[in-house]
Amino acid sequence: MRTARFVDHCRNCGYKLWPSSVLASAAFKAWRAADPEPRARVSRFDLALPVEEGVEVDYEARAHELGIHIFPNSNWPFVICLGALFLGLAAIPFASEARIALAVIGGVTFLVGVVGWVWFEDVKMYEASAAGGEAEH
């Protein structure tokens, strides 16, 4: 038979364990105050003390163990999308001067984004191979 120690009635048979819930709550508070470190997060309805679990996960280390390649954070895809937006706006039948201006702005922004993402991020990511060493994969 397993039941919580500080509830009024047994969960299995309904036998009254404590004369009142006030007395059960006072007994629980006294029990928790006797050893506050492990019992601080316990409820009076718990059957056992909670087990400490590590909640931090290092996703980069875990991905490296599994052989998964994670790209570093980058803002260049947003620049590419902005360029694609202007290129898309250039496809709308506006006046020819506006379409040419939108196409030029979009094309330059798109190319800057692609070059920035491929050139700068690639150099940051593979510094060892850029310096003449072999990259570790």
Backbone as a chain_set.jsonl record, in Angstrom:
{"seq": "MRTARFVDHCRNCGYKLWPSSVLASAAFKAWRAADPEPRARVSRFDLALPVEEGVEVDYEARAHELGIHIFPNSNWPFVICLGALFLGLAAIPFASEARIALAVIGGVTFLVGVVGWVWFEDVKMYEASAAGGEAEH", "coords": {"N": [[0.846, -1.173, 0.0], [0.676, 2.108, -0.987], [0.607, 5.438, -0.234], [0.119, 8.976, -0.082], [1.691, 10.73, 2.577], [0.636, 12.908, 3.944], [-2.066, 13.476, 3.448], [-5.627, 13.661, 3.983], [-7.164, 11.275, 3.796], [-6.622, 7.785, 3.124], [-5.554, 6.75, -0.054], [-6.077, 4.26, -1.053], [-7.926, 2.765, 0.609], [-9.563, 4.609, 1.853], [-9.402, 5.191, 4.517], [-9.339, 7.339, 7.325], [-6.578, 9.268, 7.829], [-5.548, 11.498, 9.191], [-6.724, 13.663, 11.79], [-7.695, 16.166, 10.955], [-7.497, 18.361, 8.1], [-6.038, 20.619, 8.626], [-4.321, 19.855, 10.7], [-2.884, 17.888, 9.323], [-1.645, 19.473, 7.39], [-0.066, 21.099, 9.043], [1.623, 19.148, 10.132], [2.934, 18.358, 7.803], [4.302, 20.738, 7.15], [6.027, 20.903, 9.351], [7.52, 18.568, 8.931], [8.748, 19.191, 6.484], [10.268, 21.418, 7.26], [12.156, 20.242, 8.889], [14.153, 19.146, 7.299], [15.093, 21.065, 5.069], [16.445, 21.277, 2.569], [16.318, 18.923, 0.626], [13.573, 18.624, 0.682], [12.226, 20.873, -0.132], [10.81, 21.298, -2.519], [8.657, 19.624, -2.415], [5.306, 18.487, -2.478], [2.428, 18.12, -0.35], [0.959, 16.069, -1.316], [2.568, 14.372, -2.714], [4.093, 11.189, -3.466], [6.734, 10.44, -3.315], [10.058, 11.812, -2.887], [11.065, 14.375, -5.151], [13.232, 13.714, -7.922], [16.413, 14.959, -8.695], [17.093, 16.254, -11.813], [19.139, 16.851, -14.587], [18.457, 19.612, -16.447], [19.61, 21.066, -18.404], [20.633, 21.018, -21.718], [23.152, 20.482, -23.96], [22.98, 21.273, -27.045], [24.645, 21.599, -29.236], [26.908, 20.019, -28.635], [25.641, 17.552, -28.426], [24.648, 17.245, -31.036], [27.069, 17.135, -32.376], [28.068, 14.7, -31.39], [26.241, 12.976, -32.578], [26.817, 13.342, -35.196], [25.602, 15.353, -36.616], [25.358, 18.301, -38.469], [25.383, 21.588, -37.477], [24.585, 24.779, -38.463], [26.144, 27.957, -37.863], [24.627, 30.815, -36.21], [23.071, 33.267, -38.261], [22.469, 36.35, -39.952], [22.256, 36.798, -42.591], [20.368, 35.373, -44.27], [18.034, 36.894, -43.948], [18.664, 39.256, -45.263], [18.887, 38.269, -47.843], [16.219, 37.512, -48.259], [15.014, 40.027, -48.178], [16.104, 41.16, -50.492], [14.949, 39.395, -52.346], [12.305, 40.123, -51.98], [12.237, 42.755, -53.059], [12.923, 42.103, -55.678], [10.696, 40.601, -56.35], [8.736, 42.588, -56.161], [9.502, 44.065, -58.341], [8.504, 42.613, -60.402], [5.866, 43.241, -60.59], [3.521, 44.979, -62.584], [4.426, 47.982, -62.706], [5.322, 51.387, -63.462], [7.939, 51.616, -65.912], [10.367, 52.765, -65.044], [10.211, 52.552, -62.252], [10.071, 49.78, -61.972], [12.57, 49.016, -62.95], [14.233, 50.28, -61.081], [13.428, 48.971, -58.711], [14.186, 46.368, -59.4], [16.971, 46.636, -59.648], [17.689, 47.453, -57.024], [16.722, 45.221, -55.614], [18.211, 43.137, -56.815], [20.881, 43.847, -56.198], [20.772, 43.843, -53.376], [20.047, 41.17, -52.935], [22.282, 39.814, -54.038], [24.329, 40.826, -52.369], [23.514, 39.691, -49.959], [23.737, 36.909, -50.548], [26.492, 36.688, -51.171], [27.566, 37.612, -48.744], [26.591, 35.668, -46.97], [27.626, 33.246, -47.996], [30.388, 33.81, -48.37], [31.451, 35.239, -46.012], [30.303, 33.841, -43.793], [31.055, 31.25, -44.435], [33.822, 31.405, -44.295], [34.103, 31.973, -41.569], [33.102, 29.621, -40.532], [34.712, 27.558, -41.466], [37.457, 28.012, -40.595], [39.836, 26.629, -40.107], [40.33, 25.159, -42.453], [40.613, 27.243, -44.23], [42.97, 28.36, -43.417], [44.836, 26.646, -44.32], [44.987, 24.225, -43.095], [43.575, 20.948, -42.384], [40.098, 20.467, -42.409], [38.062, 19.431, -39.712], [35.614, 17.023, -39.664]], "CA": [[0.0, 0.0, 0.0], [1.428, 3.36, -1.059], [-0.249, 6.615, -0.229], [0.799, 10.179, 0.392], [1.695, 10.735, 4.041], [0.021, 14.078, 4.562], [-3.427, 13.731, 2.979], [-6.589, 13.295, 5.022], [-7.637, 9.897, 3.671], [-5.802, 6.862, 2.349], [-6.045, 6.661, -1.434], [-6.479, 2.885, -1.352], [-9.102, 2.267, 1.321], [-10.383, 5.703, 2.344], [-9.249, 5.329, 5.963], [-8.943, 8.698, 7.707], [-5.227, 9.226, 8.374], [-5.336, 12.641, 10.072], [-8.003, 14.151, 12.323], [-8.174, 17.283, 10.14], [-6.526, 18.779, 7.092], [-5.178, 21.621, 9.257], [-3.289, 19.105, 11.404], [-2.044, 17.255, 8.302], [-0.824, 20.524, 6.798], [0.937, 21.483, 10.043], [2.603, 18.062, 10.197], [3.735, 18.434, 6.588], [5.21, 21.883, 7.274], [7.071, 20.535, 10.312], [8.371, 17.569, 8.261], [9.543, 19.889, 5.479], [11.215, 22.301, 7.944], [13.2, 19.436, 9.522], [15.23, 18.947, 6.316], [14.554, 21.914, 3.997], [17.125, 21.187, 1.266], [15.694, 18.022, -0.359], [12.113, 18.606, 0.784], [11.689, 22.205, -0.428], [9.898, 21.284, -3.677], [7.704, 18.527, -2.242], [3.929, 18.805, -2.13], [1.923, 17.155, 0.631], [0.292, 14.999, -2.04], [3.57, 13.549, -3.403], [4.398, 9.879, -2.901], [8.177, 10.318, -3.132], [10.798, 13.049, -3.117], [11.421, 14.537, -6.565], [14.61, 13.392, -8.269], [17.094, 16.031, -9.422], [17.456, 15.908, -13.178], [19.782, 17.939, -15.316], [17.566, 20.098, -17.494], [20.384, 21.721, -19.445], [21.062, 20.154, -22.809], [24.068, 21.145, -24.885], [22.554, 20.755, -28.333], [25.779, 21.553, -30.167], [27.702, 18.831, -28.316], [24.819, 16.378, -28.765], [24.639, 17.139, -32.495], [28.405, 16.696, -32.783], [28.138, 13.268, -31.091], [25.409, 12.252, -33.539], [27.282, 13.607, -36.55], [24.712, 16.317, -37.255], [26.039, 19.575, -38.681], [24.54, 22.739, -37.167], [25.169, 26.017, -38.96], [26.132, 29.043, -36.875], [23.571, 31.808, -36.404], [23.4, 34.217, -39.311], [21.416, 37.278, -40.363], [22.282, 36.948, -44.05], [19.13, 34.952, -44.949], [17.062, 37.987, -43.948], [19.08, 40.168, -46.338], [18.511, 37.593, -49.092], [14.761, 37.62, -48.39], [14.701, 41.413, -48.518], [16.405, 41.298, -51.918], [13.923, 38.671, -53.104], [11.086, 40.93, -51.914], [12.334, 43.827, -54.054], [12.855, 41.482, -57.009], [9.287, 40.262, -56.566], [8.006, 43.833, -56.432], [9.855, 44.509, -59.692], [7.712, 41.84, -61.364], [4.53, 43.833, -60.667], [3.54, 45.944, -63.69], [4.471, 49.414, -62.408], [6.014, 52.13, -64.52], [9.201, 50.935, -66.214], [11.452, 53.295, -64.207], [10.056, 51.969, -60.915], [10.42, 48.358, -62.055], [14.029, 48.912, -63.096], [14.824, 50.655, -59.792], [13.181, 47.871, -57.775], [14.999, 45.219, -59.809], [18.377, 46.914, -59.306], [17.803, 47.395, -55.556], [16.544, 43.827, -55.214], [19.339, 42.321, -57.27], [22.079, 44.175, -55.409], [20.557, 43.354, -52.014], [20.089, 39.711, -52.989], [23.673, 39.39, -54.234], [25.079, 41.126, -51.143], [23.138, 38.665, -48.984], [24.322, 35.616, -50.925], [27.949, 36.774, -50.998], [27.839, 37.696, -47.311], [26.318, 34.39, -46.308], [28.553, 32.215, -48.472], [31.792, 34.182, -48.19], [31.832, 35.544, -44.632], [29.927, 32.753, -42.891], [31.85, 30.074, -44.776], [35.167, 31.625, -43.754], [33.994, 31.822, -40.122], [32.795, 28.246, -40.175], [35.823, 26.678, -41.822], [38.696, 28.768, -40.436], [40.987, 25.723, -40.174], [40.618, 24.819, -43.845], [41.034, 28.461, -44.915], [44.353, 28.63, -43.016], [45.696, 25.641, -44.938], [44.869, 22.957, -42.373], [42.445, 20.113, -42.778], [38.907, 20.683, -41.596], [37.597, 18.229, -39.031], [34.172, 16.832, -39.805]], "C": [[0.892, 1.236, 0.0], [0.428, 4.499, -1.105], [0.57, 7.807, 0.242], [0.649, 10.271, 1.908], [0.831, 11.832, 4.647], [-1.315, 14.455, 3.925], [-4.389, 13.212, 4.036], [-6.952, 11.819, 4.997], [-6.659, 9.073, 2.85], [-6.397, 6.753, 0.946], [-6.549, 5.258, -1.771], [-7.802, 2.504, -0.699], [-10.004, 3.363, 1.875], [-10.311, 5.902, 3.846], [-8.75, 6.732, 6.286], [-7.605, 8.633, 8.436], [-4.971, 10.329, 9.397], [-6.691, 13.132, 10.576], [-8.585, 15.311, 11.511], [-7.097, 17.646, 9.126], [-5.587, 19.846, 7.645], [-4.029, 20.933, 9.983], [-2.346, 18.419, 10.418], [-1.121, 18.285, 7.652], [0.263, 20.986, 7.765], [2.016, 20.414, 10.169], [3.504, 18.082, 8.963], [4.736, 19.582, 6.668], [6.337, 21.591, 8.256], [8.038, 19.528, 9.691], [9.29, 18.244, 7.248], [10.588, 20.794, 6.129], [12.358, 21.52, 8.59], [14.388, 19.222, 8.59], [14.869, 19.744, 5.067], [15.203, 21.724, 2.636], [16.448, 20.208, 0.305], [14.172, 18.093, -0.371], [11.464, 19.929, 0.375], [10.651, 22.182, -1.545], [8.822, 20.208, -3.573], [6.33, 19.083, -1.89], [3.442, 17.78, -1.108], [1.199, 15.991, -0.035], [1.264, 14.069, -2.759], [3.79, 12.228, -2.683], [5.879, 9.71, -2.611], [8.819, 11.679, -3.359], [11.134, 13.174, -4.595], [12.91, 14.291, -6.782], [15.194, 14.56, -9.055], [17.492, 15.533, -10.806], [18.113, 17.117, -13.82], [18.905, 18.377, -16.469], [18.324, 20.792, -18.614], [20.85, 20.701, -20.47], [21.962, 20.978, -23.72], [23.796, 20.567, -26.274], [23.704, 20.682, -29.332], [26.64, 20.328, -29.907], [26.936, 17.564, -28.69], [24.777, 16.172, -30.28], [25.992, 16.669, -33.003], [28.586, 15.201, -32.524], [27.377, 12.449, -32.132], [25.841, 12.472, -34.982], [26.392, 14.557, -37.319], [25.434, 17.654, -37.33], [25.064, 20.715, -38.428], [25.254, 23.996, -37.645], [25.178, 27.065, -37.856], [25.01, 30.032, -37.191], [24.013, 32.843, -37.429], [22.196, 35.099, -39.605], [21.339, 37.429, -41.875], [21.025, 36.419, -44.74], [18.051, 36.034, -44.967], [17.387, 39.01, -45.038], [18.693, 39.573, -47.689], [17.002, 37.704, -49.318], [14.327, 39.042, -48.734], [14.979, 41.676, -49.996], [15.378, 40.591, -52.782], [12.596, 39.429, -53.086], [11.114, 42.037, -52.964], [12.315, 43.269, -55.478], [11.421, 41.075, -57.344], [8.443, 41.489, -56.855], [8.309, 44.361, -57.828], [9.059, 43.754, -60.748], [6.292, 42.382, -61.514], [4.552, 44.912, -61.751], [3.351, 47.393, -63.228], [5.04, 50.126, -63.625], [7.407, 51.529, -64.702], [10.359, 51.449, -65.36], [11.406, 52.688, -62.806], [10.452, 50.495, -60.918], [11.92, 48.168, -62.17], [14.709, 49.237, -61.767], [14.636, 49.54, -58.76], [14.029, 46.65, -58.114], [16.465, 45.424, -59.448], [18.58, 46.821, -57.794], [17.693, 45.95, -55.075], [17.708, 42.95, -55.608], [20.599, 42.571, -56.468], [21.936, 43.64, -53.985], [20.638, 41.833, -51.96], [21.524, 39.215, -53.13], [24.544, 39.679, -53.018], [24.77, 40.078, -50.076], [23.76, 37.319, -49.285], [25.829, 35.629, -50.719], [28.304, 36.835, -49.514], [27.652, 36.374, -46.607], [27.339, 33.343, -46.712], [29.99, 32.571, -48.132], [32.149, 34.35, -46.715], [31.491, 34.409, -43.672], [30.742, 31.504, -43.168], [33.263, 30.209, -44.227], [35.151, 31.469, -42.235], [33.842, 30.36, -39.721], [33.967, 27.317, -40.418], [37.142, 27.43, -41.746], [39.914, 27.871, -40.588], [41.331, 25.384, -41.619], [41.066, 26.046, -44.629], [42.489, 28.788, -44.591], [45.318, 27.605, -43.587], [45.653, 24.3, -44.232], [43.689, 22.163, -42.88], [41.277, 20.38, -41.842], [38.483, 19.367, -40.967], [36.091, 18.149, -39.165], [33.768, 15.614, -39.056]], "O": [[1.75, 1.398, 0.868], [-0.488, 4.506, -1.928], [1.601, 7.642, 0.894], [-0.399, 9.927, 2.455], [0.345, 11.681, 5.768], [-1.659, 15.635, 3.871], [-4.005, 12.413, 4.89], [-7.041, 11.18, 6.045], [-5.956, 9.6, 1.988], [-7.615, 6.674, 0.79], [-7.363, 5.095, -2.679], [-8.698, 1.983, -1.363], [-11.111, 3.069, 2.326], [-11.072, 6.694, 4.401], [-7.858, 7.255, 5.617], [-7.493, 8.034, 9.506], [-4.249, 10.111, 10.37], [-7.692, 13.028, 9.868], [-9.803, 15.438, 11.386], [-5.932, 17.28, 9.281], [-4.453, 19.967, 7.18], [-2.885, 21.378, 9.892], [-1.138, 18.373, 10.651], [0.049, 18.001, 7.395], [1.393, 21.237, 7.348], [3.197, 20.738, 10.298], [4.708, 17.847, 9.071], [5.897, 19.416, 6.292], [7.479, 21.987, 8.024], [9.247, 19.624, 9.903], [10.472, 17.912, 7.16], [11.691, 20.927, 5.6], [13.428, 22.084, 8.817], [15.523, 19.126, 9.058], [14.385, 19.165, 4.094], [14.558, 21.992, 1.622], [16.028, 20.638, -0.77], [13.544, 17.663, -1.339], [10.252, 20.083, 0.529], [9.706, 22.969, -1.52], [8.145, 19.917, -4.559], [6.208, 20.025, -1.107], [3.997, 16.685, -1.02], [0.861, 15.016, 0.638], [0.838, 13.078, -3.353], [3.691, 12.148, -1.459], [6.248, 8.915, -1.746], [8.214, 12.579, -3.942], [11.459, 12.174, -5.235], [13.738, 14.619, -5.932], [14.557, 15.087, -9.966], [18.155, 14.504, -10.937], [17.692, 18.257, -13.617], [18.638, 17.59, -17.378], [17.749, 21.078, -19.664], [21.394, 19.653, -20.121], [21.571, 22.046, -24.191], [24.315, 19.509, -26.631], [23.729, 19.793, -30.183], [27.063, 19.662, -30.851], [27.519, 16.613, -29.212], [24.862, 15.038, -30.75], [26.062, 15.893, -33.956], [29.188, 14.503, -33.34], [27.813, 11.365, -32.52], [25.292, 11.854, -35.894], [26.419, 14.57, -38.55], [26.052, 18.086, -36.357], [24.029, 20.803, -39.089], [26.4, 24.244, -37.27], [24.297, 27.056, -36.996], [24.507, 30.071, -38.314], [25.176, 33.245, -37.462], [21.05, 34.656, -39.52], [20.453, 38.114, -42.386], [20.636, 36.998, -45.754], [17.244, 36.089, -45.895], [16.482, 39.565, -45.662], [18.227, 40.288, -48.576], [16.558, 37.96, -50.437], [13.379, 39.237, -49.495], [14.189, 42.333, -50.674], [14.975, 41.106, -53.824], [11.844, 39.387, -54.06], [10.132, 42.24, -53.679], [11.756, 43.891, -56.381], [10.988, 41.194, -58.49], [7.54, 41.446, -57.69], [7.471, 45.029, -58.435], [8.952, 44.219, -61.883], [5.59, 42.024, -62.459], [5.509, 45.684, -61.828], [2.263, 47.957, -63.344], [5.215, 49.527, -64.686], [7.984, 50.995, -63.755], [11.24, 50.675, -64.986], [12.445, 52.35, -62.239], [11.091, 50.017, -59.98], [12.483, 47.261, -61.558], [15.651, 48.554, -61.368], [15.564, 49.204, -58.024], [14.534, 45.975, -57.217], [17.129, 44.492, -58.993], [19.528, 46.187, -57.332], [18.475, 45.508, -54.232], [18.148, 42.108, -54.825], [21.306, 41.633, -56.098], [22.873, 43.049, -53.448], [21.234, 41.273, -51.04], [21.937, 38.298, -52.42], [25.404, 38.871, -52.668], [25.672, 39.628, -49.369], [24.26, 36.651, -48.379], [26.386, 34.687, -50.155], [29.247, 36.176, -49.077], [28.451, 35.996, -45.75], [27.864, 32.627, -45.859], [30.738, 31.719, -47.651], [33.051, 33.677, -46.218], [32.309, 34.053, -42.824], [31.089, 30.772, -42.241], [33.839, 29.233, -43.747], [36.08, 30.896, -41.665], [34.383, 29.919, -38.707], [34.189, 26.383, -39.647], [37.876, 27.484, -42.733], [40.927, 28.3, -41.14], [42.508, 25.328, -41.974], [41.82, 25.917, -45.593], [43.173, 29.422, -45.395], [46.521, 27.702, -43.347], [46.228, 23.328, -44.724], [42.903, 22.64, -43.699], [41.454, 20.502, -40.63], [38.536, 18.317, -41.606], [35.376, 19.091, -38.824], [32.589, 15.262, -39.039]]}, "num_chains": 1, "name": "protein.A"}
